[in-house]
């Protein structure tokens, strides 16, 4: 069974940074494209970015230049480094593999506020 567990969220001031983690199990992690999504307080789900097995990554417009996705294939873990956080980044952040059926994890809450 495929499982993903997100962690690392919290409360941060505007301009601050956080690093989120996504631990995956039940898949041959190194073979899969992995994605980050977020769900805003208004329940809008947005794609944050993706990372390929090779390490190539791409991002949504709001994330470009501020967020960086990386992965550790040896430890089945993906990361999301978020810098210069803004109040509009407040959301629950989720991760998911592409191309395989997998339940959504519980997500990790990120709150950006003064």
Coordinates of C-alpha atoms in Angstrom, one line a residue:
X1 CA 0.0 0.0 0.0
X2 CA 1.3 3.4 -1.0
X3 CA 1.5 5.9 1.9
X4 CA 2.8 9.4 2.1
X5 CA 3.4 11.4 5.3
X6 CA 4.0 15.1 5.2
X7 CA 5.7 17.0 8.0
X8 CA 7.5 20.2 8.8
X9 CA 4.8 22.7 8.8
X10 CA 4.2 25.4 11.4
X11 CA 3.7 29.1 12.1
X12 CA 6.2 31.4 10.5
X13 CA 6.4 35.2 10.1
X14 CA 6.2 36.8 6.6
X15 CA 9.6 36.6 5.0
X16 CA 10.5 33.5 6.9
X17 CA 11.4 30.0 5.7
X18 CA 10.2 26.4 6.3
X19 CA 11.3 23.1 5.0
X20 CA 8.6 20.4 4.5
X21 CA 9.2 16.7 4.2
X22 CA 7.3 14.0 2.4
X23 CA 8.1 10.4 3.4
X24 CA 6.8 7.8 1.0
X25 CA 6.5 4.1 1.4
X26 CA 5.0 1.2 -0.6
X27 CA 6.5 2.4 -3.9
X28 CA 9.9 2.2 -5.6
X29 CA 10.3 5.9 -4.8
X30 CA 13.2 6.6 -7.1
X31 CA 11.2 5.8 -10.2
X32 CA 8.4 8.2 -9.6
X33 CA 7.7 11.8 -10.3
X34 CA 6.6 13.4 -7.0
X35 CA 4.4 16.5 -6.6
X36 CA 3.6 19.0 -4.0
X37 CA 0.1 20.5 -3.8
X38 CA -1.5 22.9 -1.3
X39 CA -5.0 23.5 -0.2
X40 CA -5.8 27.1 0.8
X41 CA -8.2 28.2 3.6
X42 CA -10.8 28.8 0.8
X43 CA -10.4 25.1 -0.2
X44 CA -8.7 25.9 -3.4
X45 CA -6.2 23.1 -4.3
X46 CA -3.1 24.4 -6.1
X47 CA -0.2 22.6 -7.7
X48 CA 3.1 23.7 -6.1
X49 CA 5.6 21.8 -8.2
X50 CA 7.0 18.5 -9.3
X51 CA 10.3 16.7 -9.2
X52 CA 11.4 14.0 -11.6
X53 CA 13.6 11.0 -10.6
X54 CA 16.5 12.8 -12.2
X55 CA 16.1 15.8 -9.9
X56 CA 14.6 18.1 -12.5
X57 CA 11.9 20.2 -11.0
X58 CA 9.3 22.7 -12.1
X59 CA 7.0 25.0 -10.2
X60 CA 3.8 27.0 -10.2
X61 CA 4.1 30.7 -10.9
X62 CA 3.7 31.6 -7.2
X63 CA 6.5 29.2 -6.2
X64 CA 9.0 30.0 -8.8
X65 CA 12.1 31.7 -7.3
X66 CA 11.0 31.1 -3.7
X67 CA 10.4 27.4 -3.4
X68 CA 12.8 24.6 -4.1
X69 CA 11.9 20.9 -4.3
X70 CA 14.5 18.2 -3.7
X71 CA 14.5 14.5 -3.1
X72 CA 16.6 11.9 -1.4
X73 CA 15.9 8.7 -3.3
X74 CA 18.0 6.6 -0.8
X75 CA 15.6 7.6 2.0
X76 CA 12.3 7.8 0.0
X77 CA 11.9 11.4 1.0
X78 CA 11.0 14.6 -0.9
X79 CA 11.5 18.1 0.5
X80 CA 10.0 21.5 -0.2
X81 CA 12.2 24.4 0.9
X82 CA 10.1 27.5 1.1
X83 CA 11.7 30.9 1.5
X84 CA 10.4 34.5 1.7
X85 CA 7.0 33.1 2.8
X86 CA 3.9 35.3 2.4
X87 CA 0.6 35.2 4.1
X88 CA -1.0 33.9 0.9
X89 CA 1.2 30.8 1.3
X90 CA -0.9 29.8 4.3
X91 CA -2.3 26.4 3.3
X92 CA -2.2 22.7 4.0
X93 CA 0.6 21.1 2.0
X94 CA 0.3 17.7 0.5
X95 CA 2.6 15.4 -1.6
X96 CA 1.7 12.7 -4.0
X97 CA 3.4 10.4 -6.5
X98 CA 2.4 10.6 -10.2
X99 CA 1.2 7.6 -12.1
X100 CA 0.2 5.4 -9.3
X101 CA -2.9 5.3 -7.2
X102 CA -2.2 6.6 -3.8
X103 CA -4.3 8.1 -1.0
X104 CA -3.8 11.7 0.0
X105 CA -1.9 12.1 3.2
X106 CA -3.0 14.2 6.1
X107 CA -0.9 17.1 4.9
X108 CA 1.0 19.6 7.0
X109 CA -0.3 23.0 7.9
X110 CA 1.7 26.1 7.1
X111 CA 0.6 29.4 8.5
X112 CA 2.3 32.6 7.6
X113 CA 1.3 35.4 9.9
X114 CA 2.7 38.3 11.9

